[in-house]
Coordinates of C-alpha atoms in Angstrom, one line a residue:
M1 CA -31.2 -13.2 19.1
N2 CA -28.7 -12.0 16.5
A3 CA -30.3 -8.5 16.7
L4 CA -30.0 -8.5 20.5
A5 CA -26.3 -9.5 20.3
A6 CA -25.7 -6.7 17.8
C7 CA -27.2 -4.1 20.1
L8 CA -25.2 -5.3 23.0
C9 CA -22.0 -5.1 20.9
L10 CA -22.9 -1.5 20.0
L11 CA -23.6 -0.7 23.7
F12 CA -20.2 -2.0 24.9
G13 CA -18.5 -0.5 22.0
A14 CA -19.7 2.9 23.1
Y15 CA -18.0 2.5 26.5
A16 CA -14.7 1.8 24.6
W17 CA -14.9 5.2 22.9
A18 CA -11.4 6.7 22.5
E19 CA -10.9 10.5 22.9
T20 CA -9.0 12.6 20.4
P21 CA -8.1 16.3 20.3
A22 CA -11.1 16.8 18.0
D23 CA -13.4 16.1 20.9
F24 CA -12.3 19.2 22.8
A25 CA -13.1 22.8 22.1
F26 CA -9.6 24.4 22.5
G27 CA -6.0 23.4 22.8
M28 CA -2.5 24.8 23.5
A29 CA 0.8 23.5 22.2
L30 CA 3.2 22.3 24.9
E31 CA 6.9 23.0 24.5
T32 CA 9.1 20.1 25.7
S33 CA 12.7 20.2 24.7
G34 CA 14.6 17.3 26.1
S35 CA 14.2 13.6 26.9
A36 CA 12.5 13.9 30.4
A37 CA 9.9 11.3 31.2
L38 CA 7.7 13.6 33.3
W39 CA 6.8 17.2 32.6
Q40 CA 4.9 19.8 34.6
L41 CA 3.3 23.2 33.8
E42 CA 1.3 25.9 35.4
L43 CA -2.2 26.1 34.1
P44 CA -2.8 29.6 32.5
A45 CA -5.9 31.7 33.1
A46 CA -7.2 30.8 29.6
V47 CA -7.8 27.2 30.8
Y48 CA -10.0 28.3 33.7
Q49 CA -11.9 30.6 31.3
R50 CA -12.8 27.8 28.9
V51 CA -13.2 24.5 30.8
R52 CA -16.7 23.2 31.4
S53 CA -15.9 21.2 34.5
A54 CA -15.0 23.0 37.7
D55 CA -12.7 20.0 38.7
L56 CA -10.8 20.3 35.3
G57 CA -12.2 16.9 34.3
D58 CA -12.5 18.0 30.7
L59 CA -8.8 18.5 30.3
R60 CA -6.4 16.1 28.5
V61 CA -2.8 15.9 27.2
F62 CA -2.3 14.3 23.8
N63 CA 0.8 13.3 22.0
A64 CA 1.4 13.8 18.2
A65 CA -0.4 10.5 17.4
G66 CA -3.6 11.9 19.0
E67 CA -3.3 9.5 22.0
A68 CA -4.2 10.7 25.5
V69 CA -1.2 10.4 27.9
P70 CA -1.4 10.0 31.8
H71 CA -1.7 13.2 33.7
A72 CA -2.2 14.3 37.3
F73 CA -2.6 17.6 39.3
L74 CA -0.2 18.6 42.0
P75 CA -1.6 19.7 45.4
R76 CA -2.1 23.5 45.7
P77 CA 0.8 25.1 47.6
A78 CA 0.1 26.2 51.2
D79 CA 1.2 29.4 52.8
E80 CA 4.8 29.0 53.9
K81 CA 6.4 30.3 57.1
E82 CA 9.8 31.8 56.9
R83 CA 11.9 31.8 60.1
R84 CA 14.5 34.5 60.4
A85 CA 17.8 34.0 62.1
P86 CA 18.0 35.3 65.7
L87 CA 19.2 38.9 66.3
R88 CA 21.7 39.9 68.9
L89 CA 20.3 43.1 70.5
P90 CA 21.9 45.5 72.9
F91 CA 20.7 45.3 76.5
F92 CA 21.4 47.3 79.6
A93 CA 21.3 46.2 83.3
L94 CA 18.7 48.0 85.5
R95 CA 19.9 48.4 89.1
G96 CA 18.2 50.1 91.9
D97 CA 16.4 49.8 95.2
A98 CA 14.7 46.5 95.6
A99 CA 11.9 48.1 97.6
T100 CA 10.8 50.5 94.9
G101 CA 11.6 48.1 92.1
V102 CA 12.1 48.9 88.4
D103 CA 9.1 51.3 88.3
G104 CA 11.1 53.6 90.6
L105 CA 13.7 54.1 87.9
Q106 CA 13.8 57.0 85.4
I107 CA 15.2 55.8 82.1
H108 CA 16.4 58.0 79.3
V109 CA 17.9 56.9 76.0
E110 CA 20.0 59.1 73.7
R111 CA 21.2 58.2 70.2
Q112 CA 24.8 59.2 69.6
R113 CA 26.5 58.2 66.3
G114 CA 24.2 55.3 65.8
R115 CA 24.6 54.0 69.4
A116 CA 22.2 54.0 72.2
V117 CA 23.3 55.6 75.5
V118 CA 21.1 54.8 78.5
N119 CA 20.9 57.0 81.6
V120 CA 19.2 55.4 84.6
R121 CA 18.3 57.5 87.6
E122 CA 16.5 56.5 90.8
G123 CA 13.5 58.5 91.9
E124 CA 13.7 61.1 94.7
G125 CA 13.8 59.6 98.1
A126 CA 14.9 56.2 97.0
A127 CA 17.7 54.5 98.9
R128 CA 20.9 53.9 97.0
A129 CA 21.4 50.3 96.2
S130 CA 22.9 48.1 93.5
V131 CA 20.4 45.3 93.3
L132 CA 19.8 43.9 89.8
L133 CA 16.2 44.6 89.0
G134 CA 16.1 43.6 85.3
Y135 CA 17.3 44.5 81.9
L136 CA 16.3 47.0 79.2
V137 CA 16.5 45.7 75.6
D138 CA 16.9 48.1 72.7
A139 CA 14.8 46.7 69.9
S140 CA 14.4 50.0 67.9
V141 CA 16.9 49.0 65.2
P142 CA 15.2 45.9 63.8
D143 CA 11.9 47.7 63.7
E144 CA 10.0 44.4 63.4
A145 CA 7.9 42.2 65.6
L146 CA 9.7 39.8 68.0
R147 CA 8.4 36.5 69.3
A148 CA 11.0 35.2 71.8
F149 CA 14.2 36.0 73.7
R150 CA 17.1 33.5 74.2
L151 CA 19.0 34.2 77.4
E152 CA 22.7 33.6 77.8
P153 CA 23.6 33.5 81.5
A154 CA 26.8 35.0 82.7
R155 CA 27.7 31.9 84.7
G156 CA 26.9 28.9 82.4
G157 CA 27.6 26.1 84.8
E158 CA 25.5 27.4 87.7
D159 CA 22.1 26.1 88.6
L160 CA 19.5 28.8 87.9
I161 CA 15.7 28.8 88.6
G162 CA 13.8 32.0 88.0
R163 CA 10.6 33.6 86.6
L164 CA 10.9 36.4 84.1
R165 CA 8.4 39.1 83.3
V166 CA 8.4 40.7 79.8
E167 CA 7.0 44.2 79.1
A168 CA 7.1 46.4 76.0
S169 CA 7.1 50.1 75.4
D170 CA 7.7 52.7 72.7
D171 CA 8.4 55.7 74.9
L172 CA 9.9 54.3 78.1
G173 CA 7.0 55.7 80.0
Q174 CA 4.0 53.5 79.3
W175 CA 4.7 49.7 79.6
R176 CA 2.4 46.9 78.4
L177 CA 2.6 43.4 79.7
V178 CA 3.7 40.8 77.1
R179 CA 4.5 37.7 79.3
R180 CA 3.6 37.5 82.9
E181 CA 6.0 34.9 84.5
A182 CA 8.0 32.8 82.1
P183 CA 10.1 30.0 83.7
V184 CA 13.9 30.2 83.3
V185 CA 15.8 27.1 84.3
Q186 CA 19.3 25.8 84.0
L187 CA 20.2 22.7 85.9
V188 CA 23.2 20.4 85.7
A189 CA 23.4 17.0 87.4
G190 CA 25.1 13.8 86.7
G191 CA 26.5 15.0 83.4
Q192 CA 22.9 15.9 82.2
R193 CA 21.8 19.4 81.5
L194 CA 18.2 20.7 81.7
E195 CA 17.7 24.2 80.2
Q196 CA 14.8 26.5 79.6
L197 CA 16.4 29.7 78.6
R198 CA 14.0 30.6 75.8
V199 CA 11.2 33.0 76.7
D200 CA 8.5 33.1 74.1
F201 CA 5.5 35.5 73.9
P202 CA 2.9 36.6 71.3
A203 CA 4.5 38.5 68.5
E204 CA 5.1 42.1 69.6
R205 CA 6.5 45.1 67.8
A206 CA 8.1 47.7 70.2
K207 CA 11.1 49.9 70.5
Y208 CA 12.0 48.7 73.9
F209 CA 11.5 45.6 76.1
R210 CA 11.9 45.4 79.8
L211 CA 12.8 42.1 81.4
T212 CA 12.3 41.9 85.2
W213 CA 12.4 39.1 87.7
A214 CA 9.2 38.1 89.5
P215 CA 9.0 38.7 93.3
G216 CA 10.8 36.0 95.2
S217 CA 12.6 34.8 92.1
A218 CA 16.3 34.4 91.7
R219 CA 18.0 37.2 89.7
I220 CA 20.0 35.9 86.8
E221 CA 22.8 37.9 85.3
L222 CA 23.0 37.8 81.6
A223 CA 26.1 37.8 79.4
G224 CA 24.2 37.9 76.1
L225 CA 20.7 38.0 74.7
L226 CA 19.2 36.9 71.3
A227 CA 15.9 38.0 69.9
E228 CA 13.8 35.8 67.5
P229 CA 11.8 37.7 64.9
A230 CA 8.2 36.7 64.5
A231 CA 7.7 34.0 61.9
G232 CA 6.6 35.8 58.7
V233 CA 3.9 34.2 56.6
V234 CA 5.1 34.1 53.0
E235 CA 2.2 33.6 50.7
P236 CA 2.7 31.8 47.4
Q237 CA 2.4 34.0 44.3
R238 CA -1.2 34.3 43.2
R239 CA -2.8 35.2 39.9
W240 CA -5.4 38.0 39.8
H241 CA -8.3 38.7 37.5
E242 CA -10.0 42.1 37.9
V243 CA -13.4 43.1 36.5
A244 CA -15.7 46.1 36.9
A245 CA -18.8 45.3 39.0
S246 CA -22.1 46.5 37.5
A247 CA -24.8 48.1 39.6
L248 CA -28.1 46.4 39.7
E249 CA -30.9 48.7 38.7
E250 CA -33.6 46.9 40.8
G251 CA -31.4 46.8 43.9
Q252 CA -29.7 50.0 45.1
G253 CA -26.3 49.3 46.6
Q254 CA -25.9 45.9 44.9
Y255 CA -23.2 45.2 42.4
V256 CA -22.6 42.1 40.3
A257 CA -19.4 40.8 38.8
D258 CA -18.8 38.0 36.3
L259 CA -15.3 36.5 36.4
G260 CA -15.8 34.9 33.0
G261 CA -14.4 31.6 34.2
Q262 CA -14.2 29.0 36.9
F263 CA -11.1 30.1 38.8
P264 CA -10.2 28.4 42.1
V265 CA -10.6 31.7 44.0
D266 CA -9.3 32.0 47.6
R267 CA -8.7 35.8 47.8
L268 CA -10.9 38.8 47.1
R269 CA -10.0 42.4 46.6
L270 CA -12.4 45.3 46.4
T271 CA -11.3 48.7 45.2
L272 CA -13.7 51.5 46.0
P273 CA -14.4 54.1 43.2
Q274 CA -13.7 57.2 45.3
A275 CA -11.0 58.2 47.8
N276 CA -11.7 58.5 51.5
S277 CA -14.5 56.0 51.3
V278 CA -15.6 53.4 53.9
A279 CA -18.3 50.8 53.3
A280 CA -19.7 47.8 55.1
V281 CA -20.4 45.1 52.5
Q282 CA -21.7 41.5 52.1
I283 CA -20.1 39.3 49.5
L284 CA -22.1 36.5 47.9
S285 CA -21.4 34.0 45.1
R286 CA -23.0 31.4 42.9
A287 CA -21.8 28.9 40.2
S288 CA -24.4 29.8 37.6
E289 CA -27.1 32.4 37.1
S290 CA -29.9 29.9 37.9
D291 CA -28.4 29.0 41.3
P292 CA -29.3 30.9 44.6
W293 CA -26.8 33.3 46.1
R294 CA -24.8 32.1 49.1
Q295 CA -22.9 34.4 51.5
V296 CA -19.2 34.2 51.4
A297 CA -18.1 37.0 53.7
A298 CA -19.1 40.2 55.4
R299 CA -16.6 42.9 56.2
S300 CA -15.7 46.6 56.0
V301 CA -13.7 47.9 53.0
Y302 CA -11.9 51.3 52.9
R303 CA -9.8 53.6 50.8
L304 CA -8.4 56.4 52.9
G305 CA -5.7 59.1 52.6
P306 CA -4.2 61.4 49.9
P307 CA -3.1 60.2 46.5
G308 CA 0.1 58.2 46.7
E309 CA -0.3 57.6 50.4
E310 CA -3.7 55.8 50.4
I311 CA -4.4 53.0 52.9
V312 CA -6.7 50.4 51.4
S313 CA -8.4 47.4 53.0
P314 CA -6.3 44.2 52.9
D315 CA -7.2 41.3 50.6
L316 CA -9.9 39.0 52.0
A317 CA -9.1 35.3 52.5
I318 CA -12.0 33.0 51.7
A319 CA -12.6 29.3 51.4
P320 CA -11.6 28.2 47.9
T321 CA -14.5 28.2 45.4
T322 CA -14.8 28.0 41.6
H323 CA -18.0 30.2 41.5
R324 CA -18.1 32.5 38.5
H325 CA -20.8 35.0 39.6
W326 CA -20.4 37.4 42.5
L327 CA -22.7 39.9 44.3
V328 CA -21.6 42.8 46.5
R329 CA -24.2 44.3 48.8
V330 CA -23.3 47.7 50.3
D331 CA -24.9 48.8 53.6
P332 CA -26.8 52.0 52.7
R333 CA -26.3 53.6 56.1
G334 CA -22.9 54.8 54.9
G335 CA -24.2 56.6 51.9
G336 CA -23.2 54.0 49.4
L337 CA -20.2 54.1 47.2
G338 CA -20.8 57.3 45.3
A339 CA -20.1 57.7 41.6
G340 CA -17.7 55.5 39.7
K341 CA -17.1 51.8 39.2
L342 CA -16.4 49.3 41.9
R343 CA -13.5 47.1 40.9
F344 CA -13.7 43.5 41.9
A345 CA -10.6 41.2 41.7
A346 CA -10.3 37.5 42.4
G347 CA -7.0 35.8 43.3
W348 CA -6.2 32.2 43.0
L349 CA -3.3 29.7 43.1
P350 CA -2.9 28.2 39.6
Q351 CA -2.8 24.4 39.7
R352 CA 0.2 22.6 38.3
L353 CA -0.3 19.7 35.9
V354 CA 2.2 16.8 35.5
F355 CA 2.1 14.4 32.5
A356 CA 4.1 11.5 31.2
A357 CA 5.8 12.0 27.8
R358 CA 4.5 8.8 26.3
G359 CA 4.6 8.5 22.5
P360 CA 5.9 10.9 20.0
G361 CA 5.9 14.7 20.5
P362 CA 5.0 17.5 20.2
F363 CA 2.4 17.3 23.0
Q364 CA -0.9 19.3 23.2
L365 CA -3.1 20.4 26.1
A366 CA -6.8 20.1 25.1
F367 CA -9.7 21.3 27.2
G368 CA -13.4 22.2 27.0
S369 CA -15.8 19.3 26.5
A370 CA -19.3 18.5 27.5
R371 CA -18.6 14.8 27.0
A372 CA -15.3 14.1 28.8
A373 CA -15.1 12.7 32.3
N374 CA -12.3 13.2 34.8
S375 CA -9.4 10.9 34.0
A376 CA -6.6 12.4 36.1
Y377 CA -4.4 10.0 38.2
P378 CA -3.6 10.7 41.8
V379 CA -0.2 12.4 41.7
A380 CA 1.3 9.6 43.9
T381 CA 0.3 7.1 41.2
L382 CA 1.9 9.1 38.3
V383 CA 5.1 10.3 40.1
P384 CA 7.2 7.4 41.5
G385 CA 8.3 8.1 45.1
Y386 CA 6.2 11.2 45.3
R387 CA 6.3 13.4 48.4
H388 CA 6.2 17.1 49.1
D389 CA 8.5 18.8 51.6
D390 CA 10.0 22.2 52.3
S391 CA 12.1 22.0 49.2
G392 CA 9.1 21.3 47.0
L393 CA 8.1 18.3 44.9
V394 CA 10.3 15.3 45.4
G395 CA 10.3 12.0 43.4
E396 CA 12.5 9.3 42.0
L397 CA 12.5 11.0 38.6
P398 CA 13.2 14.7 37.8
I399 CA 10.2 16.6 36.5
A400 CA 11.1 19.1 33.7
E401 CA 9.2 22.4 33.1
A402 CA 7.1 22.6 29.9
G403 CA 6.2 25.7 28.0
V404 CA 2.7 26.7 27.0
G405 CA 1.7 28.2 23.6
D406 CA -1.3 30.3 22.6
V407 CA -4.9 29.1 22.6
V408 CA -6.1 27.5 19.4
T409 CA -9.5 26.4 18.4
L410 CA -10.0 22.6 18.0
A411 CA -13.7 21.6 17.8
G412 CA -14.9 25.0 19.0
D413 CA -18.2 25.6 20.7
G414 CA -19.6 22.3 19.3
A415 CA -17.6 20.4 21.9
L416 CA -19.2 22.5 24.7
R417 CA -22.8 21.7 23.8
P418 CA -24.4 18.8 25.7
A419 CA -23.9 15.6 23.8
I420 CA -26.5 13.0 23.1
D421 CA -26.2 10.3 25.8
W422 CA -25.9 7.4 23.3
K423 CA -25.0 5.0 26.1
R424 CA -28.4 5.5 27.8
W425 CA -30.3 5.3 24.5
L426 CA -28.5 2.1 23.5
L427 CA -29.1 0.6 26.9
W428 CA -32.8 1.3 26.8
S429 CA -33.0 0.2 23.2
S430 CA -31.3 -3.1 24.0
L431 CA -33.7 -3.7 26.9
L432 CA -36.8 -2.9 24.8
L433 CA -35.5 -5.1 22.0
G434 CA -34.9 -7.9 24.5
V435 CA -38.4 -7.7 25.8
A436 CA -39.8 -7.7 22.2
V437 CA -37.7 -10.8 21.3
L438 CA -38.9 -12.6 24.4
G439 CA -42.5 -11.8 23.6
W440 CA -42.1 -13.0 20.0
M441 CA -40.6 -16.3 21.2
A442 CA -43.5 -16.8 23.7
L443 CA -46.1 -16.1 21.0
R444 CA -44.4 -18.5 18.5
L445 CA -44.3 -21.2 21.2
A446 CA -47.9 -20.7 22.0
R447 CA -48.9 -21.2 18.3
E448 CA -47.0 -24.4 18.0
V449 CA -49.1 -26.0 20.8
S450 CA -52.5 -27.5 19.7
P451 CA -55.6 -26.4 21.6
A452 CA -56.3 -28.7 24.5
R453 CA -59.7 -30.5 25.1
G454 CA -61.7 -30.2 28.2
D455 CA -60.3 -33.5 29.7
G456 CA -56.8 -32.4 28.9
S457 CA -56.1 -35.0 26.1
P458 CA -55.6 -34.0 22.5
E459 CA -58.5 -34.5 20.2
K460 CA -58.1 -37.3 17.5
A461 CA -59.9 -37.5 14.2
E462 CA -60.9 -41.2 14.5
D463 CA -62.8 -40.5 17.7
R464 CA -65.3 -38.4 15.9

């Protein structure tokens, strides 16, 4: 029984194993100057190139005493939308014959000393009239897409109900419909005001816009007009890693690329080797060389135009993946890619790590281990009062920015080799030892019992 107890003590002692920096392959010194309780840093590319776990489970922060301190990962930043301030654009009233409408007008715009001069003439045979047909908006100066107009009626206190049609043009000759009939409402009753003076439409870039009233709708005179620029998507700064893709000898038109790390990739960029090239490609990926390929995207890539004025295909957005190996299959119907190297680049949003400055400094980031399991806290557990809004990370305590030093070798490649699973071996050994002890006890008990007679009573010597 003592042997069984000793094995169980060894077993549970294995579960209480404490990690040290020597259990990890590589490390980086963290620079923390100050007395902040919480620190954050952006993980450099060297971490993704050397970790063994795609979820960064084999990453720790140690203090100078070799003790692991609590850490967490911040959520990845999302694409942010920047809303521009409204623009006050010049507009011109279009008046003419109500029967012929705005299409019967001949509009000509001249630029004089930076100002627009609009000449409006009615077509031949049109009756002279001064009916307000609509407005011409000069949007040539902003030279950007618009998404809405805000109307400022000339008579603010008057009840207005109308339906507005919005068209766009670049030459004042051909007009395209942007919004068919947008409601325009301004009602005042009992001290309450109901307004719908904003006319929205899909983002449209044009030099001119034409606003006209739908048939049977009231015509509203404007004293001013504001234009809202389209909301621009501002993408967070990504890191990029570019490699040369190698052609497969056994598969014509197939190119493989090894990123050399487990980056959280969500953007791809292909640079064709020759100018004036267009190719239809399939892009596949896999985590390791033994895994099957899975398709990530299919698209056309191009590189067109003279040097210095080339137009290249935009970056491809994909679902985030940490796959290391990539395959590009080129449709042979376009003649392939020609001579030269296909450049393959992967973009990712680096994760930010937060840790508590417990114990003495300096602190060290350690990573790369076949034995370590994920020990990161949820960020809401580590950061008191954590929330994330438009201004960024918000909490009850300020989070200082830590610097990162160069990569140093700790345990080296030895920490990356699969470790012996001592827990499993000890568990099976303890179970086998327990069975052996129970068997020995049963055998000993059987020997202590005398053989029984046929009638079930023990045999006595005086009965012989």
